[in-house]
Amino acid sequence: MDIIDTITKENTTTKEVVMASEMLAEISDDDDFLEEDPQRIELVISSLESVVRAGEASINVTDPVVRTINNLMNLDRDILEDGMIEGGRAVAALERQITNFQTSDGNFSTVLDNVGVTAVKIDARSVGSSLAYANILPENETLSIDGALQEGNTRLFSDGDAIPLNRTATSISVPSSVLDLLGGAGVELTAVPVTFIIYGNDVLFRPSMPTEVEESKEEEDNSTVTERIASQIISAIIRTENTSIVNLPPGSPVITTFLSNLVKIILCEKS
């Protein structure tokens, strides 16, 4: 696998980065091949980091990066742990690639079996009480903690009050007042870059090992909020160039909800 050499050489072309990202998505789709030798998993993650460092904003890079993450989340948790594979590096690579994509003009949304990503430019003036992202269960469906995310059931809400909480497996709501903060910092409120990511399992998350993004961001920076209950993880990322959210407005927390078989759990991220 010469992806790292290809991407790190000088004058790397967009075509080469696209081809490398597609190759990673294809290789990572073979669970048995990767699990035969944990070093192959390590090499896939290292190659993924190299692809992301190229800084390409193209959807043709972003989509295969998301597919690679989806594939890696199918791996056996024990193999990752026994091989000391730092799955958090893959998660950090995904977040960096979405940040790359947000420098372009388009929107991106996909929901796969293990991961759902929505990266959009939001007109903050059209948001109701909050901007929310939620995984909604169909009528009369029983919750499965490790169940696959389903296309069409994971949706963006321009008003968090519209979420049917009794059928919501996982959600995160960002109050409109947080978006207003960006306006005060000079960010154009008609196109605020917001990203929501939902992970169907925690295979790539090791509690004792924070992701690179978590390690590198400033202690008081609330531009990324991630919550985890059992195997479910959901995050919201609001990040613009040279702008960080340091203090959330009083009384306006970011709210996450997780539905278990027994109880609805509501968490508030305060300043």
Coordinates of C-alpha atoms in Angstrom, one line a residue, residues 136-142 166-167:
I136 CA -35.7 9.0 14.6
L137 CA -37.1 5.5 15.1
P138 CA -40.0 4.4 12.9
E139 CA -43.3 3.9 14.5
N140 CA -43.5 0.9 16.9
E141 CA -39.8 -0.1 16.3
T142 CA -37.8 -1.5 19.2
N166 CA -40.6 9.7 22.2
R167 CA -39.2 8.2 19.0

